[in-house]
XYZ file of C-alpha atoms in Angstrom:
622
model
C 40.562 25.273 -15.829
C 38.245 23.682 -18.973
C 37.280 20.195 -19.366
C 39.318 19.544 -21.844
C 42.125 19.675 -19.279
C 40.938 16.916 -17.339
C 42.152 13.425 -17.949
C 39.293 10.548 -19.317
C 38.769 9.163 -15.498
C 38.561 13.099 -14.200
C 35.689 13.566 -17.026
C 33.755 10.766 -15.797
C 34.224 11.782 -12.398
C 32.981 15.411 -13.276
C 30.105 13.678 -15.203
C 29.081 12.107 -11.974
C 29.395 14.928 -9.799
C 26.989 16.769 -12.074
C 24.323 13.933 -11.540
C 24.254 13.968 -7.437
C 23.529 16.231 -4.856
C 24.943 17.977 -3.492
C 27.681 18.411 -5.999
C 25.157 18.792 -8.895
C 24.803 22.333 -7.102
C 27.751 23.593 -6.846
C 29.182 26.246 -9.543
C 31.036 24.819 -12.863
C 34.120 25.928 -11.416
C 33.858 24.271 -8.468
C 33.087 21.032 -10.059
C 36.120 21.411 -12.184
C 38.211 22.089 -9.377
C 37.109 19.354 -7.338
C 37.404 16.888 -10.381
C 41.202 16.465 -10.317
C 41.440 16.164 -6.203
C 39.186 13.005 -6.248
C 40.880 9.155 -5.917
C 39.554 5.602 -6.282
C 39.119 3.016 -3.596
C 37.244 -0.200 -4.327
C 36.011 -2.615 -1.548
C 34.939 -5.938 -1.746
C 31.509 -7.458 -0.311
C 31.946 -7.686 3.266
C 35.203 -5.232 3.797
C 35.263 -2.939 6.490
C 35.906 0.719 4.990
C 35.988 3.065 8.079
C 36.146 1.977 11.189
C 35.007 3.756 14.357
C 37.194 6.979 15.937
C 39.442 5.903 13.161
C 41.465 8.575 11.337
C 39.433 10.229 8.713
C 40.577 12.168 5.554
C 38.071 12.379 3.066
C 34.473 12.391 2.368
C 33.080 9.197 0.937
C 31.246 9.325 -2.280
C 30.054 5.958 -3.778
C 30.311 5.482 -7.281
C 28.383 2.003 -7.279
C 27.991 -0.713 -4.719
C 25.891 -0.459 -1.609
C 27.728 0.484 2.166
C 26.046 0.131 5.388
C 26.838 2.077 7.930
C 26.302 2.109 12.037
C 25.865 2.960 15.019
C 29.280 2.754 17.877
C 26.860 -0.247 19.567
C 26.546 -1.980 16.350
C 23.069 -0.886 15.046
C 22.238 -0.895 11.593
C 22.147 2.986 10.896
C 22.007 3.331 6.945
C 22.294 2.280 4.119
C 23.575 3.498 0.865
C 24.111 3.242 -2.943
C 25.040 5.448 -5.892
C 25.263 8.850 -5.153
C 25.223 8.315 -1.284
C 27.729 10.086 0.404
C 29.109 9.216 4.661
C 32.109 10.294 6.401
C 30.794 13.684 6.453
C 29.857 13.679 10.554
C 33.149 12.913 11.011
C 34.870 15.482 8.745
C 32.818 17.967 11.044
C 33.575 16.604 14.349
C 37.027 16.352 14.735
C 38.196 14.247 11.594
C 37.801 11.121 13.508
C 35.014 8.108 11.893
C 31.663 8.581 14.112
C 29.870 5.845 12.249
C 31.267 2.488 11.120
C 30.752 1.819 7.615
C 31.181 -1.756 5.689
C 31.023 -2.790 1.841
C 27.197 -4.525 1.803
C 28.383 -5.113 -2.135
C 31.136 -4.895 -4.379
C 31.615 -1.109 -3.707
C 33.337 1.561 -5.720
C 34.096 5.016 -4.134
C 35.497 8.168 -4.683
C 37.613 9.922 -2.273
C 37.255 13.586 -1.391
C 40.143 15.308 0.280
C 39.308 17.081 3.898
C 41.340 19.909 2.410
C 38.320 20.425 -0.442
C 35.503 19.310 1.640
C 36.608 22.085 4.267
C 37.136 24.478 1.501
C 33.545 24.084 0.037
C 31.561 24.047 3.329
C 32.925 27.128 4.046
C 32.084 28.785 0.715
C 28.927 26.441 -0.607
C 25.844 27.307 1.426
C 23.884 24.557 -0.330
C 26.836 22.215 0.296
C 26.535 23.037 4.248
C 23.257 23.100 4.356
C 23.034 19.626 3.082
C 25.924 17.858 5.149
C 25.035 19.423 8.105
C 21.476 18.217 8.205
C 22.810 14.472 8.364
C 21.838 11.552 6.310
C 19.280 10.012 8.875
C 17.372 13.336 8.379
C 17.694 13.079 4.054
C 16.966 9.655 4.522
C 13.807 10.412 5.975
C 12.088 12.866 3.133
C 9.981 9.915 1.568
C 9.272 7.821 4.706
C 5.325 7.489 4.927
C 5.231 9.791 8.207
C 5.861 12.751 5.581
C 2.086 12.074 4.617
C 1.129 13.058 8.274
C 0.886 16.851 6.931
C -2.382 15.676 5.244
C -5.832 16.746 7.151
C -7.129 13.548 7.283
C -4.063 11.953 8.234
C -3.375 13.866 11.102
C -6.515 14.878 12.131
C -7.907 12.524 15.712
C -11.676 11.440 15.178
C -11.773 12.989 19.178
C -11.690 16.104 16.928
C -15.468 15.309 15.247
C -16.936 14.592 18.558
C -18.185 17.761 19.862
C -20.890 16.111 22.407
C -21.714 12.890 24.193
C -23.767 10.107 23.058
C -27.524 9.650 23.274
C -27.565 7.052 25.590
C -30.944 4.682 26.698
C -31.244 0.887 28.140
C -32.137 -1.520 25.546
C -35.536 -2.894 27.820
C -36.896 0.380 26.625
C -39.928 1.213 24.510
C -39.610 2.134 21.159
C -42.009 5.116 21.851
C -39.627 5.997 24.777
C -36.262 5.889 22.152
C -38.211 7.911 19.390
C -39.144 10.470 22.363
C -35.503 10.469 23.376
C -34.260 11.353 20.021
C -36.675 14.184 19.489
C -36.052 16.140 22.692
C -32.166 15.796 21.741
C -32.725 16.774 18.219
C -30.647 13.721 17.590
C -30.840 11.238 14.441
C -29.144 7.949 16.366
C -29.362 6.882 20.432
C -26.975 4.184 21.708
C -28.692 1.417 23.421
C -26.929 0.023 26.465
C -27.142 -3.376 28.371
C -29.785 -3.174 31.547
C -27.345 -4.143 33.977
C -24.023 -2.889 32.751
C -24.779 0.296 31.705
C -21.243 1.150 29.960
C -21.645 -1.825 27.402
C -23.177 -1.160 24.223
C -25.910 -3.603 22.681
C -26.847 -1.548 19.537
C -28.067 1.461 17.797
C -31.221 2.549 15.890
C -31.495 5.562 13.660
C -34.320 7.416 12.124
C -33.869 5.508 9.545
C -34.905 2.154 11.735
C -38.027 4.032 12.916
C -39.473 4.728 9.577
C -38.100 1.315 7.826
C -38.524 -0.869 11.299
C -41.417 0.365 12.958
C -43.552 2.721 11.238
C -43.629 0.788 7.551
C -43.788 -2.711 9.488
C -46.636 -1.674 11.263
C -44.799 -2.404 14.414
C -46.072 -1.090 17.978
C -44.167 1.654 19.881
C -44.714 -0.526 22.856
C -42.123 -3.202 21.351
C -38.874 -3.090 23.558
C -36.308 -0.772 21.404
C -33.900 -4.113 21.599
C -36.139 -5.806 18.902
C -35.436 -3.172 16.277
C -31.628 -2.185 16.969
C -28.458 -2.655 14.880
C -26.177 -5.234 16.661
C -22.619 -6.553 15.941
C -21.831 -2.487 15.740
C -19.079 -1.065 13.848
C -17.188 0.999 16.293
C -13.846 3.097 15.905
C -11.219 4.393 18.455
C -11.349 8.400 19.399
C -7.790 8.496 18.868
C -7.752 6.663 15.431
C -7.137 8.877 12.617
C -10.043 10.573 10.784
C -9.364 8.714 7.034
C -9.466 5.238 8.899
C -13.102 6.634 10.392
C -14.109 7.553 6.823
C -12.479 3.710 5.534
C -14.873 2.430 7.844
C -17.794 3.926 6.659
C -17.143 3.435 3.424
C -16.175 -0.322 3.573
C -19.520 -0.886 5.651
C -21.659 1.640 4.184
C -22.226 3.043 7.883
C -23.943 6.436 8.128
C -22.958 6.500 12.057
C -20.319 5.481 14.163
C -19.860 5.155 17.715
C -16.824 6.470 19.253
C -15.105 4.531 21.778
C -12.404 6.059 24.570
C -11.191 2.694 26.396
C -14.091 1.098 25.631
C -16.666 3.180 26.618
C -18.882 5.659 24.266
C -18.142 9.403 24.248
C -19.854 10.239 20.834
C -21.357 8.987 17.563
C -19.850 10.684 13.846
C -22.132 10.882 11.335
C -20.967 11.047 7.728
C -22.374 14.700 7.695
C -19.237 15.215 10.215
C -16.755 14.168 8.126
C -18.324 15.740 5.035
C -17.838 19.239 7.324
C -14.326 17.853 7.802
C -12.894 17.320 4.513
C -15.878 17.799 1.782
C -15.713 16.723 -1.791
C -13.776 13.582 -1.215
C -14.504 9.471 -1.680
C -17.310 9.717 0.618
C -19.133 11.433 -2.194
C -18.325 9.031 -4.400
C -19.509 5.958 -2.750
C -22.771 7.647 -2.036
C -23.011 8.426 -5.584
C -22.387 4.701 -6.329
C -25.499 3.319 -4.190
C -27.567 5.827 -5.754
C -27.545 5.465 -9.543
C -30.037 3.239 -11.416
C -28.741 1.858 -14.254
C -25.029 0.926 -15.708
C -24.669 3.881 -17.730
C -25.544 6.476 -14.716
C -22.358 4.668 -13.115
C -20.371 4.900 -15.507
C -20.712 8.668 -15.558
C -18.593 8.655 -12.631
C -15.407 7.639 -13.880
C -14.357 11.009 -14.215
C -14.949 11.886 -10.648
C -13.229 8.417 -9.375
C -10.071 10.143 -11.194
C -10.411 13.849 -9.812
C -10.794 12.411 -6.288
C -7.558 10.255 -6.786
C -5.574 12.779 -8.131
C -6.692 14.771 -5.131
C -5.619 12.270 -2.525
C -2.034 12.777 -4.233
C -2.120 16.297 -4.493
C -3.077 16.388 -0.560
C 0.290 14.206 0.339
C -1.811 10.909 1.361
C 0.249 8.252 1.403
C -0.064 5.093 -0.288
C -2.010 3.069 2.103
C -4.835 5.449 2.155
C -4.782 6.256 -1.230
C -4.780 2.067 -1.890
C -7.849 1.948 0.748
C -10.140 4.467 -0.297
C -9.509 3.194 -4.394
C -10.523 -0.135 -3.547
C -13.432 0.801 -1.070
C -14.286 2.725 -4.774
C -14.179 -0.500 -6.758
C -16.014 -2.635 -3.728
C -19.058 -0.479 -3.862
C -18.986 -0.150 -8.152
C -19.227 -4.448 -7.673
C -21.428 -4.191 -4.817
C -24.217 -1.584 -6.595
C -23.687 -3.913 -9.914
C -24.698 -6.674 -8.188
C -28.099 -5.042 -6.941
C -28.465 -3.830 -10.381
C -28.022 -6.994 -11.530
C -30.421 -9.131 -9.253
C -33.110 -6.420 -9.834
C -32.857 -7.354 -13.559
C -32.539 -11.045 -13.525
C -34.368 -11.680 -9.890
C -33.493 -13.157 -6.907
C -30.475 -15.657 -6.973
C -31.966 -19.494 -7.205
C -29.170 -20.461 -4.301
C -26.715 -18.612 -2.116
C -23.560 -17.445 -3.643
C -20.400 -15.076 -2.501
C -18.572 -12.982 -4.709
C -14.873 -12.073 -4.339
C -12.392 -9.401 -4.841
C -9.279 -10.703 -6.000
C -5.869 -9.056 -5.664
C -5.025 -5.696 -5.361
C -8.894 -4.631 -4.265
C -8.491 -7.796 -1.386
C -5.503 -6.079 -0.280
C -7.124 -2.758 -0.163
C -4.472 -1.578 -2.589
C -5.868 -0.308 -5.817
C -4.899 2.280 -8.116
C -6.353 3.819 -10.950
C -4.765 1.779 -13.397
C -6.057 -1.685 -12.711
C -8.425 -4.519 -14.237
C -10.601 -6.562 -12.947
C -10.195 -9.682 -10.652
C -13.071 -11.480 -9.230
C -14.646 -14.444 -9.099
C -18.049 -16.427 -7.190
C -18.481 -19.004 -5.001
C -21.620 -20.917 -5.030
C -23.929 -23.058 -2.348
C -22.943 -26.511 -2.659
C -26.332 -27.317 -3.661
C -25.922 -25.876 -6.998
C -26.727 -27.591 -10.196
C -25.085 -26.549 -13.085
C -28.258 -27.255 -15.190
C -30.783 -25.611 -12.510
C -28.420 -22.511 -11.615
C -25.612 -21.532 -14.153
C -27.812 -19.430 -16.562
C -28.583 -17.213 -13.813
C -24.698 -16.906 -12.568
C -23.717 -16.578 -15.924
C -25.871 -13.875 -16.464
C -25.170 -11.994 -13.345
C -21.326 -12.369 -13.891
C -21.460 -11.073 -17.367
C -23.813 -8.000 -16.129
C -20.970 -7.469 -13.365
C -17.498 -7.679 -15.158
C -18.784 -6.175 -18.377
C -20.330 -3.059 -16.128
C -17.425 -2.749 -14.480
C -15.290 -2.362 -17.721
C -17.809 0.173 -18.413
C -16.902 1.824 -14.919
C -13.323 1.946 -15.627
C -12.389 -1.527 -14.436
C -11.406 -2.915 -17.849
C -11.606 -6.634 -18.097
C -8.937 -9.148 -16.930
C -6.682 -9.954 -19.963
C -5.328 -13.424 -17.968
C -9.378 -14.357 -17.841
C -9.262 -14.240 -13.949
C -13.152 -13.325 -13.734
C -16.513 -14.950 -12.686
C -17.705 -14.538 -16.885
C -15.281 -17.773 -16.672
C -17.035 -21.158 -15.789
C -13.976 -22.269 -14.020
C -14.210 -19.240 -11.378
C -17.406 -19.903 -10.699
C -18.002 -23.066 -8.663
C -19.618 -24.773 -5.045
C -17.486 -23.536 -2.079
C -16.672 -27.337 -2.317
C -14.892 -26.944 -5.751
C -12.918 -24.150 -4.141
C -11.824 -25.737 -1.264
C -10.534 -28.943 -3.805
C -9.022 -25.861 -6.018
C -6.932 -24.809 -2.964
C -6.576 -28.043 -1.364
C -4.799 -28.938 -5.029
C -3.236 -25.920 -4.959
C -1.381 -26.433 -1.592
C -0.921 -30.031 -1.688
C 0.532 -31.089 -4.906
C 2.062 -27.073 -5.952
C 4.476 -26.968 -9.010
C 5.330 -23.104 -10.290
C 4.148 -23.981 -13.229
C 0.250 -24.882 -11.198
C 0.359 -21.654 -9.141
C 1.757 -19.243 -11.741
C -1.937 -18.053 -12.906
C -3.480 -19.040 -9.316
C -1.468 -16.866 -6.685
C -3.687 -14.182 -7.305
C -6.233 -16.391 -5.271
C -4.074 -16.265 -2.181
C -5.764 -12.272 -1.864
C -9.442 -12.735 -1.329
C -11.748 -11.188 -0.209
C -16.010 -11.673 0.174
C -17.482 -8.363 -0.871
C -21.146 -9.766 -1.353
C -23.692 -12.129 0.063
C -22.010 -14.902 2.016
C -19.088 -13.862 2.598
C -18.259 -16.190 5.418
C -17.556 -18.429 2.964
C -14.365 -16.331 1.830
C -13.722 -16.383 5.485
C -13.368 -20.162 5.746
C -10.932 -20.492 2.228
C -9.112 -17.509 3.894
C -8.673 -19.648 7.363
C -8.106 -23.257 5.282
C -4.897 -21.389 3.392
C -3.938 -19.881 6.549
C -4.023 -23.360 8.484
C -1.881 -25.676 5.508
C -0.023 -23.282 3.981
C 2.812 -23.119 6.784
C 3.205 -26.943 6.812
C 3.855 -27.095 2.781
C 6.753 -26.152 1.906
C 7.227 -27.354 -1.166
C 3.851 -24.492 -1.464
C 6.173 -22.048 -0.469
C 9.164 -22.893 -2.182
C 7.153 -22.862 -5.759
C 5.344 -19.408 -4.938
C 8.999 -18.351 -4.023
C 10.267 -19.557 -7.580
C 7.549 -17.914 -9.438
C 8.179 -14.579 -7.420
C 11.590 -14.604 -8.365
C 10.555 -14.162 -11.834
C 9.988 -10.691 -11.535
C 13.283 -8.735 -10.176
C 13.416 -4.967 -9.554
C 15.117 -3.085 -12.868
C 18.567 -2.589 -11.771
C 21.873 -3.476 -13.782
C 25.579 -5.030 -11.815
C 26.331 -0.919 -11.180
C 22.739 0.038 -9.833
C 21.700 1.732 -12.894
C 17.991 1.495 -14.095
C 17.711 -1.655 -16.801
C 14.701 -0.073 -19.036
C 11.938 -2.005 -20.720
C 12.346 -3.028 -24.218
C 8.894 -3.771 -25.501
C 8.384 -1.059 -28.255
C 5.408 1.269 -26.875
C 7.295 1.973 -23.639
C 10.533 1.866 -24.447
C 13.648 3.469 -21.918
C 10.894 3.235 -19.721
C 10.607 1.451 -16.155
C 7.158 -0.865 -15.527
C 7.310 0.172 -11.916
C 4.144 -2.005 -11.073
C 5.903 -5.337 -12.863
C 8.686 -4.845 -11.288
C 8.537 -3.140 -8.234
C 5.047 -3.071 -6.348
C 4.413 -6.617 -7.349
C 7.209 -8.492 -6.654
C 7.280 -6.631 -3.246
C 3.304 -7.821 -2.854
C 4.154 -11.331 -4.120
C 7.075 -11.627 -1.387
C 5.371 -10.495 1.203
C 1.915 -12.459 0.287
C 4.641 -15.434 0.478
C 6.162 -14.407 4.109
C 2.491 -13.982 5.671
C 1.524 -17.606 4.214
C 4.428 -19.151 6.308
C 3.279 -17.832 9.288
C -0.258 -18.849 8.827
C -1.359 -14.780 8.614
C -4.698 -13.945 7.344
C -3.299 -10.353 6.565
C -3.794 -9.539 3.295
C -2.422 -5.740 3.165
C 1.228 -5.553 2.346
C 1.514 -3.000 5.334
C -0.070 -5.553 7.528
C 2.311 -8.334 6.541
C 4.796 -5.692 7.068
C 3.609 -5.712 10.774
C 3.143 -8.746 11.036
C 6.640 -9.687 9.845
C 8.432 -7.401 12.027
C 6.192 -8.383 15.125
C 7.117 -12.525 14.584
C 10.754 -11.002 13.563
C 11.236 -13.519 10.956
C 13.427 -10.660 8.733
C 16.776 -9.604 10.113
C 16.566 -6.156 12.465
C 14.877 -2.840 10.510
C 14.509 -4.878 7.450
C 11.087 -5.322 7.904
C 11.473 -0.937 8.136
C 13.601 -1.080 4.970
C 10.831 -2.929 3.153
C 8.055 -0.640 4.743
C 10.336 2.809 3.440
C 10.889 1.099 -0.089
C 7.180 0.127 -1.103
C 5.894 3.429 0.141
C 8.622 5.114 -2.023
C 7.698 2.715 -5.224
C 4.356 2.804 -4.690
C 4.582 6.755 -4.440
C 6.283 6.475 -7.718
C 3.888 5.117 -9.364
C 1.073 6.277 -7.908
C 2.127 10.546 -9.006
C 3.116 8.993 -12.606
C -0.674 8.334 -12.593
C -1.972 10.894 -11.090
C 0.328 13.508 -13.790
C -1.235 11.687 -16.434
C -4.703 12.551 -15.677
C -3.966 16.004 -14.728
C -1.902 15.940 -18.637
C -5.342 14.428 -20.017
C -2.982 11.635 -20.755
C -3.665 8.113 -20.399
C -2.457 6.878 -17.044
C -0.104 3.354 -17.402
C 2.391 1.746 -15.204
C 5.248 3.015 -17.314
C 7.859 5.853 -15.683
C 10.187 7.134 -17.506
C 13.620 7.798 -14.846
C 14.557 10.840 -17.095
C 10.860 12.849 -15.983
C 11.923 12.083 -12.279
C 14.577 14.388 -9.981
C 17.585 13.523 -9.514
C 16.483 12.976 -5.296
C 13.117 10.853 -6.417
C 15.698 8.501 -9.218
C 17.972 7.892 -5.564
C 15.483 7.270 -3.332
C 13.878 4.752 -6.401
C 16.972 3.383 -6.563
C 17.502 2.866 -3.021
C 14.175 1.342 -3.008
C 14.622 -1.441 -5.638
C 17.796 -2.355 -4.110
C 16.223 -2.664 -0.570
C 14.032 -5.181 -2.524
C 16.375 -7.279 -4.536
C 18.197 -7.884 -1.010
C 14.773 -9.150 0.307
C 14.111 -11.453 -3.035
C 17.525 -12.831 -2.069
C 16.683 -13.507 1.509
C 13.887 -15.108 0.281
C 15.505 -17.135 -1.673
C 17.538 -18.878 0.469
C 14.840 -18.581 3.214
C 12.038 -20.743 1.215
C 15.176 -22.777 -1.148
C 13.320 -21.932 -4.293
C-alpha cells in the first residue's frame, strides 16, 4: 500500500500516528496498514467512554480533548491528552475495561481494532514493550523522584558523620574547652546544659578562640558559655545531604550539628561535604565572601553558570537547582552590601534589605533580574539619611548587574526612592495594598507578596511577612483582584491542545515558558497560600501546604506538583543548552528542539495548569 491510496481523513490519521509513541516507531508499513483500520468517536465533556468490566474492542488513542481515567473504587488514576493512549490493560487482560475512563473535555479519539492491536504486540517489540509497562509507570518518567539518582539527592547526611560529637557542659572554662578540642584534634565542641546533659546550649570553634578570647584579651578562666554560638543551626541525620549544604550556604555556617531525635550524634563541617561532592555552589559562595572589590565578583559569573549547568547535568531537580541559585544571588547582595558600607561607612540608622520574588522563593534561575528593595528605621529623615541609602542602593543593584543580575526593567529596585522607605511606609504600602486592592493597584506590586530579609534587620521582613499573612485571608476582594491579574497570563495552548507560539518578532514560533508557564503557576499558588494565611513562600511549600489544608480537589495538589517540576525542567535544560552552545540563555523554547515524549509531558503540564487557573477562577470569583 502507498499513501496516495489512503483517503484525506486516513492521511491525517497516518500524519498523527507518525507524531506519537508508540506508533511513531513502528515500520512505514505498519503505519500504513494500521491507517485504514482506525474509526472516529467523539465524546462530549463529562461522557462516560468505557466503563468498568465492560466489553472492550479497541485501543483508545486521543486525537484532542483530555480523558480521565480510574481506579474500580473511583480514584482518580490518570489523566490524558493528545497522544495519550488507555484501554490497553484491558486489551491484555481478557478484553474486558479494567479502568473507567470519562471525557474531562470535548474529546476526540481514534479507535484501534483488537484485531491490529493483537497483531502488532505480537510482532512490534517496541510496541509491547511500551503497553506492557502501563501508563502509571510512563506517567512517572518526569515526576521529581526521578532526580533521586543524583548524589546529593539521595545521599543521608548520617552518611558524613563518621564519629560522635565533642561534647562539654557549658559551666566550663574556656581553658578546659580549648584543652578539650586539642586532645580530640577537633575544630568545634558542643556545649551542653549543666543539668540536662542531652540539650544543646551552643558551640564555639577555633575560630571563637582566636576572634573571642585570644584577640579580646579575654581570660581562659571565663565560663565557655560567655563565648558560644547560641540559637544553633541544626539539621536532621536523615535529611538529605543538598538540604545540609542549603543550610550552610543560606547561613554561612562552617559547622553543623547533627541531630537523631533530638539528640547530637555528630557535627559536618563544610570540609565534609566538599569530600562529598567537590567543585559545587559551596565553592562559589565562599568565593563570594572573599573578593574585595566589584570587579573581583564579577569574575565569577562564569563559574555561577558552569555550576548551574552542572546541577542539570547531575539530574537535580528543580527545587534544588532554584535553592542553591538563589542562595548564589543572596550572598552576591549580601558581600555587596559589606563592600558597600566599607566604602561609604557605617549606615546613619538601621535598615533591612529584601529579596524580592523568585530569590524570596528560593527559586532562581540563571536568567533573571534583579528585585529588591530596603526598609528603613522609622527614625529616618529623608534629609539626614537618603544620600547614604541612595548611595548604597546604587553600589548594590548596579554591582549586581555587573554580577550577572541585570537590572529590573519594571524599576522594582531600592535605586528607586519609592522602594526605599520607614518600615512604617511599608506597612501603609501593604495595608493600602490589602485594604482598598483594584488589579489595576496590585498589577506592579504582587511581586511584594515574596519577601524576604537577606540583610541587617531582617525581623522587620518578618513582621510585613506575618501582617500579609494575618489580613490577607479576610480580603477578598485582595484575592479576587490578584486572581484577575493572574488570569492574565494563561499557559500556550490552542481549543485542540496544540502549542499557541509567541508572536513578538525575535522569538518567534517560540514558547515563553517562564511567562506563561512557571509564573502563572507561582502567581496561583502565591494566591492559594495568601487565603490560608501561609507564610510559605516556595511554590513546593504552598504545594504542601495546599494539599495538607486540602483546599484543591484529591491529587490535584500532585498534578500541580508533577506539572511545575516538568515546566520548570523545561526551562531550566533550555538554559542550561544555551550556555553549554555559548549561546545566550532566554526564556524562549522552541517545541520543535524538544522530543516528541518532553512536547507530551509539556503539554500535559500546561493543561494540568489551565484546569487549576479555572478552579481558581471560580474559587476566588475574579
Amino acid at each position: 500500500m502507498h499513501e496516495y491510496e489512503l483517503e484525506i481523513e486516513q492521511l491525517e490519521i497516518l500524519s498523527f500516528l507518525k507524531r506519537h509513541s508508540p506508533f511513531q516507531e513502528l515500520s512505514a508499513e505498519e503505519q500504513l496498514q494500521l491507517a485504514p483500520q482506525i474509526d472516529i468517536a467523539y465524546f462530549r465533556a463529562g461522557s462516560e467512554i468505557l466503563a468498568y468490566n465492560a466489553p472492550l474492542d479497541a485501543l483508545y488513542l486521543i486525537r484532542s480533548g483530555v480523558v480521565e481515567t480510574f481506579r474500580r473504587n473511583g480514584d482518580l488514576y490518570n489523566r490524558l491528552s493528545e497522544g495519550g493512549i488507555f484501554g490497553e490493560q484491558g486489551l491484555l487482560r481478557g478484553k474486558k475495561v479494567r479502568f473507567p475512563a470519562k471525557a474531562l473535555q470535548d474529546t476526540l479519539i481514534y479507535l484501534i481494532p483488537a484485531a491490529a492491536f493483537e497483531q502488532l504486540f505480537d510482532q512490534n517489540e517496541f510496541f509491547a514493550d511500551y503497553v506492557e509497562v502501563g501508563d502509571a509507570e510512563r506517567r512517572a518518567e518526569p515526576r521529581i523522584e526521578k532526580a533521586a539518582n543524583h548524589q546529593l539527592m539521595s545521599a543521608k547526611v548520617s552518611e558524613l558523620v563518621n564519629r560522635p560529637p565533642l561534647l562539654l557542659t557549658a559551666d566550663a572554662s574556656i581553658q578546659q574547652a580549648a584543652l578539650c578540642m586539642r586532645d580530640a584534634s577537633e575544630s568545634c565542641i558542643l556545649l551542653t546544659n549543666p543539668q540536662q546533659p542531652e540539650q544543646i546550649m551552643g558551640l564555639i570553634t577555633d575560630r571563637d578562640l582566636r576572634n573571642r578570647v585570644v584577640a579580646e584579651g579575654l581570660s581562659s578562666a571565663e565560663r565557655v558559655a560567655s563565648i558560644m554560638t547560641e540559637q544553633l543551626v541544626t539539621v536532621q541525620a536523615n535529611q538529605f545531604v543538598f538540604e545540609a549544604m542549603l543550610l550552610m550556604l543560606r547561613h554561612n555556617l562552617h559547622h553543623l550539628p547533627v541531630l537523631a531525635q533530638q539528640r547530637p550524634v555528630g557535627i559536618i563541617a563544610i570540609a565534609d561535604i566538599i569530600r562529598h561532592e567537590s567543585n559545587n555552589s559551596l565553592f562559589i559562595v565562599s568565593s563570594i565572601y572573599q573578593q574585595q572589590s566589584v570587579s573581583d565578583l564579577a569574575q565569577l559569573k562564569t563559574a555561577v553558570q558552569a555550576c548551574f549547568v552542572r546541577m542539570v547535568n547531575e539530574d537535580a531537580n528543580s527545587q534544588m537547582i532554584g535553592s542553591a541559585m538563589a542562595t548564589i544571588g543572596r550572598s552576591f547582595k549580601q558581600r555587596l552590601l559589606e563592600l558597600a558600607e566599607q566604602q561609604l561607612g557605617p549606615p546613619p540608622i538601621p535598615y533591612c534589605f529584601l529579596a524580592l520574588g523568585s530569590m524570596a522563593r528560593d527559586e532562581q534561575l540563571i536568567v533573571t533580574d534583579q528585585d529588591n528593595a530596603i526598609i528603613l528605621d522609622n527614625s529616618y529623615n529623608a534629609a539626614e539619611h537618603d544620600s547614604y541609602f541612595a548611595a548604597l542602593a546604587d553600589f548594590v543593584c548596579h554591582g549586581l548587574a555587573e554580577c550577572g543580575y541585570p537590572l529590573c526593567s519594571g524599576d522594582i529596585m531600592a535605586t528607586n526612592p519609592r522602594w526605599r522607605q520607614p518600615l512604617q511606609v511599608w506597612q501603609g504600602y501593604f495595608q493600602d495594598w490589602l485594604s482598598k486592592p483594584t488589579p489595576e493597584k496590585l498589577l506592579h506590586s504582587n511581586i511584594f507578596f515574596d519577601l524576604d530579609g537577606v540583610w541587617g534587620k531582617t525581623e522587620w521582613a518578618k513582621q510585613l511577612n506575618q501582617q500579609i499573612a494575618q489580613s490577607a485571608p479576610e480580603s477578598k476582594r485582595f484575592l479576587a483582584s490578584m486572581t484577575r491579574n493572574a488570569l492574565r497570563r494563561t499557559p500556550p495552548l490552542g481549543f485542540f491542545q496544540d502549542f499557541v507560539m509567541e508572536e513578538d518578532g525575535r522569538h518567534n514560533n517560540s514558547l515563553n515558558i517562564k511567562r506563561r508557564g512557571t509564573a502563572p503557576l507561582a502567581d496561583l499558588l502565591r494566591i492559594y497560600a495568601l487565603s490560608l494565611g501561609s507564610q510559605a513562600r516556595n511554590s513546593y511549600q504552598r504545594l504542601a501546604v495546599l494539599s495538607e489544608r486540602k483546599l484543591l480537589p484529591q491529587g490535584r495538589a500532585e498534578d500541580l506538583r508533577d506539572a511545575y517540576e516538568v515546566i520548570a525542567m523545561t526551562r531550566i535544560r533550555h538554559q542550561a543548552a544555551a550556555l553549554q552552545q555559548q549561546q545566550i540563555p532566554d526564556n524562549n523554547v522552541q517545541p520543535g528542539q524538544l522530543s516528541e515524549f518532553e512536547r507530551k509531558h509539556l503539554k500535559a503540564a500546561f493543561l494540568v495548569l489551565a484546569n487549576a487557573q479555572k478552579f481558581l477562577k471560580f474559587h476566588f470569583q475574579a
